[in-house]
Amino acid sequence: MHGGGIDLSNHEVGALGSVGTVTGPILRGLRLVELSAFVAAPLAGATLASLGAEVVRIDPPGGGIDASRWPLHRGRSLYWAGLNQGKLSVNIDTRSEEGRDLATRLVARAGMVLTNLPTAAWSSYERLRDLRPDLIMAVLTGNADGSAAVDYTVNAATGFPFLTGPEDWEGPVNHVLPAWDALAGSLLATGLIAAELHRSRTGEGQLLKLSLADVALSVASSLGLIAEAQLTPAPRGRFGNDLYGTYSHDFRTSDGRHLIVVALTPRQWKSLVDAAGLAEEVQRLEVEQGLDLNREGDRFAARREITELLRAWTGKRTYAEVSAALDTHQVLWGPYQTFKELVRDDPRCSVLNPLFEEVEQPGVGRYLRAASPLAFGAAARVPPKPSPEMGADTAAVLSSWLGLSEGEVEALASAGVIA
C-alpha cells in the first residue's frame, strides 16, 4: 500500500489473494488530514475517525470560524466537540510560509486530504499532488461551480420549504435539520473510502469533488420530486403532518402526550384499524366514498376522515392505554419526544444501547457520546472518544508524522507558527 494508505502488512493473504480477517477497527491504518469548517466536511472526518482512521484536523491557532459555535456549555462549543470526536487537533498558522510547509508535509505524509475551505495555491490539488503523486483529495463546495452556498441556502432553492409546514401556510418554512450537510458528510466519507480502494488496486490518486447543491438535487431526483415537477401540471402542495401518498398523522392522548402512527402497507393498515377497533367505521367509509383503504392512494384521499376516527379514539385514552393497544397489534408508531425526553426516557439513547458510552469531555463534563452506528462482524467497533482540546496534538503529530525534534517544535511555537 502506498504510504498513508491502509497498511496491509499485518494481514494474512490467502491462496486466492483475499485479505484475512481484520481484528482491529476496520479503517485502522488509514490517515487523513482535514482542513474544514461548518458541518459536512467535519462530519466526514468524524465518520472515518469513528471507524478507526487517524484523522488530523488542522485549524489556525486558537481555532477556526466554528470553534465557538452554539450550542455552548461552560463556554465550550458542544457543536465543535460533537463534530471532532476521535480526531487529533493540530493548530498551524497557514498564513505563514513555515505553516504552509508543515501543513503540506502532513498532507503528503497522510496521502489523503479533505477540505471545504478555499483551495489556494499552496493547498491546491496540483500543488499537493507534486508532493504526493498518489494523493487523494476531497473538496466540498456549496455549488458545483465553486460558488458559495450552505445547507440552508441550498435547501431554500430545492423546493422543500414550500412542502414543509401547515397546509394553509403561505410562504416558505425552513426546517432545523441540516440534511444536506449530513448527507454530504456521509457521501464524502464514502467517496474517500472508494478512492482509497481504487488507489489500492491501481496506485492512482485522484481529486474527488462534491457540492452540497448536487447532493440535494440528487436526492430530490431520487425521490421523484424533479420528475413530478416536470410531468404533472399542478405543483406538490403542503400537507402538514399528513404523509403524502399514504397514511400517517400525529395524535394527542387524553393525558397530553403526542404520538405518530404510520400505515404504509395493507398489513400495517389492518393492524391500526384492529388496534383502534374501527373495522365497522372504516368499512362504512369505504362504501360512502367508493374507496379501498388497503390502497395507499385511497388512504391518502381519505386521510382527513381517517384522522377524525383515530383522533376520537386516542383522545379518550391515556398514552399508556394507546401505546399498549398499538403494541399489541404491532402498529407502526412512535412517541413525539423533546431532546430532553429522549435522553431521559428512551432506552435507545442510553448506555443500554451499545452505540453509546459516557465520555468525559475536557472542559465540558461527562455525557453520552455515540460511536459509529455501523457494526462489522469481523472488525472491532471503535468506542466513543472525547474530542481533543484545540491544538492539543500539535507537538505529538509533528513529532510522530514528520519526525520533528522537541527543539524544532519549540522553535515553531516561539515563532507563532504553531500553538
Coordinates of N, CA, C and O in Angstrom, one line a residue, residues 230-359:
Q230 N -41.8 18.2 -13.5 CA -41.7 18.3 -14.9 C -43.0 17.7 -15.6 O -43.5 18.2 -16.6
L231 N -43.5 16.6 -15.0 CA -44.5 15.8 -15.7 C -46.0 16.1 -15.2 O -46.9 15.7 -15.9
T232 N -46.2 16.7 -14.0 CA -47.5 16.9 -13.6 C -47.9 18.4 -13.7 O -47.0 19.2 -13.4
P233 N -49.1 18.8 -14.0 CA -49.4 20.2 -14.2 C -49.5 21.0 -12.9 O -49.1 22.2 -12.9
A234 N -49.9 20.4 -11.8 CA -50.0 21.1 -10.5 C -48.8 20.9 -9.7 O -48.3 19.7 -9.6
P235 N -48.3 21.9 -9.0 CA -47.2 21.7 -8.1 C -47.6 20.9 -6.9 O -48.8 20.9 -6.4
R236 N -46.7 20.2 -6.2 CA -46.9 19.5 -5.0 C -47.3 20.5 -3.9 O -46.7 21.5 -3.8
G237 N -48.3 20.2 -3.2 CA -48.8 21.1 -2.1 C -48.2 20.8 -0.8 O -47.4 19.8 -0.6
R238 N -48.7 21.5 0.2 CA -48.3 21.2 1.6 C -49.4 20.3 2.2 O -50.6 20.5 1.9
F239 N -49.0 19.4 3.1 CA -50.0 18.5 3.7 C -49.8 18.4 5.2 O -50.2 17.4 5.8
G240 N -49.1 19.4 5.8 CA -49.0 19.4 7.2 C -48.3 18.2 7.7 O -47.2 17.8 7.2
N241 N -48.9 17.5 8.7 CA -48.3 16.3 9.3 C -48.9 15.0 8.6 O -48.7 13.9 9.1
D242 N -49.6 15.2 7.5 CA -50.0 14.0 6.7 C -48.8 13.6 5.9 O -48.0 14.4 5.5
L243 N -48.8 12.3 5.6 CA -47.7 11.7 4.8 C -48.2 11.6 3.3 O -49.2 10.8 3.1
Y244 N -47.6 12.3 2.4 CA -48.0 12.3 1.0 C -48.1 10.9 0.4 O -47.2 10.2 0.5
G245 N -49.3 10.6 -0.2 CA -49.4 9.4 -0.9 C -49.7 8.1 -0.1 O -49.9 7.1 -0.7
T246 N -49.9 8.3 1.2 CA -50.2 7.1 2.0 C -50.8 7.6 3.3 O -51.5 8.7 3.3
Y247 N -50.7 6.9 4.4 CA -51.3 7.5 5.7 C -50.4 7.5 6.8 O -49.7 6.5 7.2
S248 N -50.3 8.7 7.4 CA -49.6 8.9 8.7 C -50.1 10.2 9.3 O -50.4 11.2 8.5
H249 N -50.2 10.3 10.6 CA -50.6 11.6 11.2 C -50.2 11.5 12.7 O -49.8 10.5 13.2
D250 N -50.2 12.7 13.3 CA -49.9 12.9 14.7 C -51.2 12.9 15.5 O -52.2 13.4 15.0
F251 N -51.1 12.4 16.7 CA -52.3 12.4 17.6 C -51.9 12.7 19.0 O -50.7 12.6 19.4
R252 N -52.9 13.2 19.8 CA -52.7 13.5 21.2 C -53.6 12.7 22.1 O -54.8 12.5 21.8
T253 N -53.0 12.1 23.1 CA -53.8 11.3 24.1 C -54.5 12.2 25.1 O -54.2 13.4 25.2
S254 N -55.3 11.5 25.9 CA -56.1 12.3 26.9 C -55.2 12.9 28.0 O -55.6 13.9 28.6
D255 N -54.0 12.4 28.2 CA -53.1 13.0 29.2 C -52.0 13.8 28.5 O -51.0 14.1 29.1
G256 N -52.3 14.3 27.3 CA -51.4 15.3 26.7 C -50.2 14.8 26.0 O -49.4 15.6 25.5
R257 N -50.0 13.5 25.8 CA -48.9 13.0 25.1 C -49.1 13.0 23.6 O -50.3 12.8 23.1
H258 N -48.1 13.2 22.8 CA -48.2 13.2 21.3 C -47.5 11.9 20.7 O -46.5 11.5 21.2
L259 N -48.1 11.4 19.7 CA -47.5 10.2 19.1 C -47.9 10.3 17.6 O -48.7 11.0 17.1
I260 N -47.1 9.5 16.8 CA -47.3 9.4 15.4 C -47.7 7.9 15.0 O -47.1 7.0 15.6
V261 N -48.6 7.7 14.1 CA -48.9 6.4 13.6 C -48.7 6.4 12.1 O -48.9 7.4 11.4
V262 N -48.2 5.3 11.6 CA -47.9 5.2 10.1 C -48.5 3.9 9.6 O -48.3 2.8 10.3
A263 N -49.1 3.9 8.5 CA -49.7 2.7 7.8 C -49.3 2.8 6.3 O -50.0 3.4 5.5
L264 N -48.2 2.2 6.0 CA -47.7 2.2 4.6 C -48.2 1.0 3.8 O -48.3 1.1 2.6
T265 N -48.4 -0.2 4.5 CA -48.7 -1.4 3.9 C -50.1 -1.8 4.3 O -50.6 -1.4 5.3
P266 N -50.7 -2.8 3.5 CA -52.0 -3.3 3.9 C -52.0 -3.9 5.3 O -52.9 -3.8 6.1
R267 N -50.9 -4.6 5.6 CA -50.8 -5.2 7.0 C -50.8 -4.2 8.1 O -51.5 -4.3 9.1
Q268 N -50.0 -3.1 7.8 CA -49.9 -2.1 8.8 C -51.2 -1.3 9.0 O -51.6 -1.0 10.1
W269 N -51.9 -1.2 7.9 CA -53.2 -0.5 7.9 C -54.2 -1.4 8.7 O -55.0 -0.9 9.6
K270 N -54.2 -2.7 8.5 CA -55.1 -3.6 9.2 C -54.8 -3.6 10.7 O -55.7 -3.6 11.6
S271 N -53.5 -3.6 11.0 CA -53.1 -3.5 12.4 C -53.6 -2.3 13.1 O -54.1 -2.3 14.3
L272 N -53.5 -1.1 12.4 CA -54.0 0.1 13.0 C -55.5 0.1 13.2 O -56.0 0.5 14.3
V273 N -56.2 -0.4 12.2 CA -57.7 -0.5 12.3 C -58.1 -1.4 13.5 O -59.0 -1.1 14.3
D274 N -57.4 -2.6 13.6 CA -57.8 -3.5 14.7 C -57.4 -2.9 16.0 O -58.2 -3.1 17.0
A275 N -56.3 -2.2 16.1 CA -55.9 -1.7 17.4 C -56.9 -0.7 18.0 O -57.2 -0.7 19.2
A276 N -57.5 0.1 17.0 CA -58.4 1.1 17.4 C -59.9 0.6 17.4 O -60.8 1.4 17.8
G277 N -60.1 -0.6 17.0 CA -61.4 -1.2 16.9 C -62.3 -0.4 16.0 O -63.5 -0.1 16.3
L278 N -61.8 -0.1 14.8 CA -62.5 0.8 13.9 C -63.0 0.0 12.6 O -63.2 0.7 11.6
A279 N -63.1 -1.3 12.6 CA -63.4 -2.0 11.4 C -64.7 -1.6 10.8 O -64.8 -1.4 9.6
E280 N -65.7 -1.5 11.6 CA -67.0 -1.1 11.1 C -67.0 0.3 10.5 O -67.6 0.6 9.4
E281 N -66.4 1.3 11.2 CA -66.4 2.6 10.7 C -65.6 2.7 9.4 O -65.9 3.5 8.5
V282 N -64.5 2.0 9.3 CA -63.7 2.0 8.1 C -64.4 1.4 6.9 O -64.4 1.9 5.8
Q283 N -65.1 0.3 7.2 CA -65.9 -0.3 6.1 C -67.0 0.7 5.6 O -67.2 0.8 4.4
R284 N -67.6 1.4 6.5 CA -68.6 2.3 6.1 C -68.0 3.5 5.3 O -68.6 3.9 4.3
L285 N -66.9 3.9 5.7 CA -66.2 5.0 5.0 C -65.8 4.5 3.6 O -66.0 5.3 2.6
E286 N -65.4 3.3 3.4 CA -65.1 2.8 2.1 C -66.3 2.8 1.2 O -66.2 3.2 0.0
V287 N -67.4 2.4 1.7 CA -68.6 2.3 0.9 C -69.1 3.7 0.6 O -69.5 4.0 -0.6
E288 N -69.1 4.6 1.5 CA -69.5 6.0 1.3 C -68.7 6.7 0.2 O -69.3 7.4 -0.6
Q289 N -67.4 6.5 0.2 CA -66.5 7.2 -0.7 C -66.1 6.4 -1.9 O -65.3 6.9 -2.7
G290 N -66.5 5.1 -1.9 CA -66.1 4.3 -3.0 C -64.6 4.0 -3.1 O -63.9 4.0 -4.2
L291 N -64.0 3.8 -1.9 CA -62.5 3.6 -1.8 C -62.2 2.2 -1.3 O -63.0 1.6 -0.6
D292 N -61.0 1.8 -1.6 CA -60.4 0.6 -0.9 C -59.2 1.1 -0.1 O -58.1 1.4 -0.6
L293 N -59.4 1.1 1.2 CA -58.4 1.7 2.1 C -57.2 0.8 2.3 O -56.2 1.1 3.0
N294 N -57.2 -0.4 1.6 CA -56.0 -1.2 1.6 C -55.0 -0.6 0.6 O -53.8 -0.9 0.6
R295 N -55.4 0.4 -0.2 CA -54.5 1.0 -1.1 C -54.0 2.3 -0.5 O -54.7 3.1 0.1
E296 N -52.7 2.5 -0.7 CA -52.1 3.7 -0.1 C -52.7 5.0 -0.6 O -53.0 5.9 0.1
G297 N -52.9 5.1 -1.9 CA -53.5 6.3 -2.5 C -54.9 6.6 -2.0 O -55.2 7.8 -1.8
D298 N -55.7 5.5 -1.8 CA -57.0 5.7 -1.2 C -57.0 6.2 0.2 O -57.8 7.0 0.7
R299 N -56.0 5.7 1.0 CA -55.9 6.1 2.4 C -55.5 7.6 2.4 O -55.9 8.4 3.3
F300 N -54.6 8.0 1.4 CA -54.3 9.4 1.4 C -55.5 10.3 1.0 O -55.7 11.4 1.6
A301 N -56.3 9.8 0.1 CA -57.5 10.6 -0.3 C -58.5 10.7 0.9 O -59.2 11.8 1.0
A302 N -58.5 9.7 1.7 CA -59.5 9.8 2.9 C -58.8 10.1 4.2 O -59.3 9.8 5.3
R303 N -57.6 10.7 4.1 CA -56.8 11.0 5.3 C -57.5 11.8 6.4 O -57.4 11.5 7.6
R304 N -58.3 12.8 6.0 CA -59.0 13.6 7.0 C -60.0 12.8 7.8 O -60.1 12.9 9.0
E305 N -60.8 12.0 7.0 CA -61.8 11.2 7.7 C -61.2 10.1 8.6 O -61.7 9.9 9.7
I306 N -60.1 9.5 8.1 CA -59.4 8.5 8.9 C -58.8 9.2 10.2 O -58.9 8.6 11.3
T307 N -58.3 10.3 10.0 CA -57.7 11.0 11.2 C -58.8 11.4 12.2 O -58.5 11.3 13.4
E308 N -59.9 11.8 11.8 CA -61.0 12.1 12.7 C -61.4 10.9 13.5 O -61.7 10.9 14.7
L309 N -61.5 9.7 12.9 CA -61.8 8.5 13.6 C -60.8 8.1 14.6 O -61.1 7.8 15.7
L310 N -59.5 8.2 14.2 CA -58.4 7.9 15.1 C -58.3 8.9 16.2 O -57.9 8.6 17.4
R311 N -58.5 10.2 15.9 CA -58.4 11.2 16.9 C -59.5 11.0 18.0 O -59.2 11.3 19.2
A312 N -60.6 10.6 17.6 CA -61.7 10.3 18.7 C -61.3 9.2 19.6 O -61.5 9.2 20.8
W313 N -60.6 8.2 19.0 CA -60.1 7.1 19.8 C -59.0 7.4 20.7 O -59.0 7.1 21.9
T314 N -57.9 8.1 20.2 CA -56.8 8.4 21.0 C -57.1 9.5 22.1 O -56.6 9.4 23.2
G315 N -58.0 10.4 21.7 CA -58.3 11.5 22.6 C -59.1 11.0 23.9 O -59.1 11.8 24.9
K316 N -59.6 9.8 23.9 CA -60.4 9.3 25.0 C -59.5 8.4 25.9 O -60.0 7.9 26.9
R317 N -58.3 8.2 25.5 CA -57.4 7.2 26.2 C -56.1 7.9 26.6 O -55.6 8.8 26.0
T318 N -55.5 7.3 27.6 CA -54.2 7.8 28.1 C -53.1 7.3 27.1 O -53.3 6.3 26.3
Y319 N -52.0 7.8 27.3 CA -50.8 7.4 26.5 C -50.5 5.9 26.7 O -50.3 5.2 25.8
A320 N -50.6 5.5 28.0 CA -50.3 4.1 28.3 C -51.3 3.2 27.7 O -50.9 2.1 27.1
E321 N -52.6 3.6 27.6 CA -53.6 2.7 27.0 C -53.4 2.7 25.5 O -53.5 1.6 24.9
V322 N -53.1 3.8 24.9 CA -53.0 3.8 23.5 C -51.8 3.0 23.0 O -51.8 2.2 22.1
S323 N -50.6 3.3 23.7 CA -49.4 2.6 23.4 C -49.5 1.1 23.5 O -49.0 0.3 22.7
A324 N -50.3 0.6 24.6 CA -50.4 -0.8 24.8 C -51.2 -1.4 23.7 O -50.9 -2.5 23.2
A325 N -52.3 -0.7 23.3 CA -53.1 -1.3 22.2 C -52.3 -1.3 20.9 O -52.4 -2.3 20.1
L326 N -51.6 -0.3 20.6 CA -50.8 -0.2 19.4 C -49.7 -1.3 19.4 O -49.5 -2.0 18.3
D327 N -49.1 -1.5 20.5 CA -48.0 -2.5 20.6 C -48.6 -3.9 20.4 O -48.0 -4.8 19.8
T328 N -49.8 -4.1 21.1 CA -50.4 -5.5 21.0 C -50.7 -5.9 19.5 O -50.5 -7.0 19.2
H329 N -51.1 -4.9 18.7 CA -51.4 -5.2 17.3 C -50.3 -4.9 16.4 O -50.4 -4.9 15.2
Q330 N -49.1 -4.6 16.9 CA -47.9 -4.4 16.1 C -48.1 -3.3 15.1 O -47.7 -3.4 13.9
V331 N -48.6 -2.2 15.6 CA -48.8 -1.0 14.7 C -47.5 -0.3 14.6 O -46.7 -0.2 15.6
L332 N -47.2 0.3 13.5 CA -46.0 1.1 13.3 C -46.3 2.5 13.9 O -47.1 3.3 13.3
W333 N -45.7 2.8 15.0 CA -46.0 4.1 15.7 C -44.8 4.5 16.5 O -43.8 3.7 16.7
G334 N -44.8 5.7 17.0 CA -43.7 6.1 17.9 C -44.2 7.4 18.6 O -45.0 8.1 18.2
P335 N -43.5 7.7 19.8 CA -43.8 8.9 20.5 C -43.1 10.1 19.9 O -42.0 10.0 19.3
Y336 N -43.7 11.3 20.1 CA -43.0 12.5 19.9 C -42.3 12.9 21.2 O -42.9 12.8 22.3
Q337 N -41.0 13.2 21.1 CA -40.2 13.5 22.2 C -39.4 14.7 22.0 O -38.9 15.0 20.9
T338 N -39.2 15.5 23.1 CA -38.2 16.5 23.0 C -36.8 15.9 23.2 O -36.7 14.7 23.6
F339 N -35.8 16.6 23.0 CA -34.4 16.1 23.2 C -34.3 15.7 24.7 O -33.6 14.7 25.0
K340 N -34.8 16.6 25.6 CA -34.8 16.3 27.0 C -35.4 15.0 27.3 O -34.9 14.1 28.1
E341 N -36.6 14.7 26.7 CA -37.3 13.5 27.0 C -36.6 12.3 26.3 O -36.6 11.2 26.9
L342 N -36.0 12.5 25.2 CA -35.2 11.4 24.6 C -34.1 10.9 25.5 O -34.0 9.7 25.7
V343 N -33.3 11.8 26.0 CA -32.2 11.3 26.9 C -32.7 10.9 28.2 O -32.0 10.1 28.9
R344 N -33.8 11.4 28.7 CA -34.3 11.0 30.0 C -35.1 9.6 30.0 O -35.0 8.8 30.9
D345 N -35.9 9.4 28.9 CA -36.8 8.3 28.9 C -36.6 7.2 27.9 O -37.1 6.1 28.1
D346 N -35.8 7.4 26.9 CA -35.7 6.5 25.8 C -34.5 5.6 26.0 O -33.4 6.1 25.9
P347 N -34.7 4.3 26.2 CA -33.5 3.4 26.4 C -32.6 3.3 25.2 O -31.4 2.9 25.3
R348 N -33.1 3.7 24.0 CA -32.2 3.7 22.8 C -31.1 4.8 22.9 O -30.1 4.6 22.3
C349 N -31.4 5.8 23.7 CA -30.5 6.9 23.9 C -29.9 6.8 25.3 O -30.1 7.7 26.1
S350 N -29.2 5.7 25.5 CA -28.7 5.4 26.9 C -27.5 4.4 26.7 O -27.3 3.8 25.7
V351 N -26.8 4.1 27.8 CA -25.8 3.1 27.8 C -26.3 1.7 27.6 O -25.5 0.8 27.4
L352 N -27.6 1.6 27.7 CA -28.2 0.3 27.4 C -28.0 -0.1 25.9 O -28.1 -1.2 25.5
N353 N -27.9 1.0 25.1 CA -27.6 0.8 23.6 C -26.1 0.7 23.4 O -25.4 1.7 23.8
P354 N -25.5 -0.3 22.8 CA -24.1 -0.4 22.6 C -23.5 0.7 21.8 O -22.3 0.9 21.8
L355 N -24.4 1.5 21.2 CA -23.9 2.7 20.4 C -23.3 3.7 21.3 O -22.4 4.4 20.9
F356 N -23.8 3.8 22.6 CA -23.4 4.9 23.5 C -22.5 4.5 24.6 O -22.6 3.4 25.1
E357 N -21.7 5.4 25.0 CA -20.9 5.4 26.2 C -20.9 6.8 26.8 O -21.0 7.8 26.0
E358 N -20.7 6.9 28.1 CA -20.5 8.2 28.7 C -19.0 8.5 28.6 O -18.1 7.7 28.9
V359 N -18.7 9.7 28.1 CA -17.3 10.2 27.9 C -17.1 11.5 28.6 O -18.0 12.3 28.7

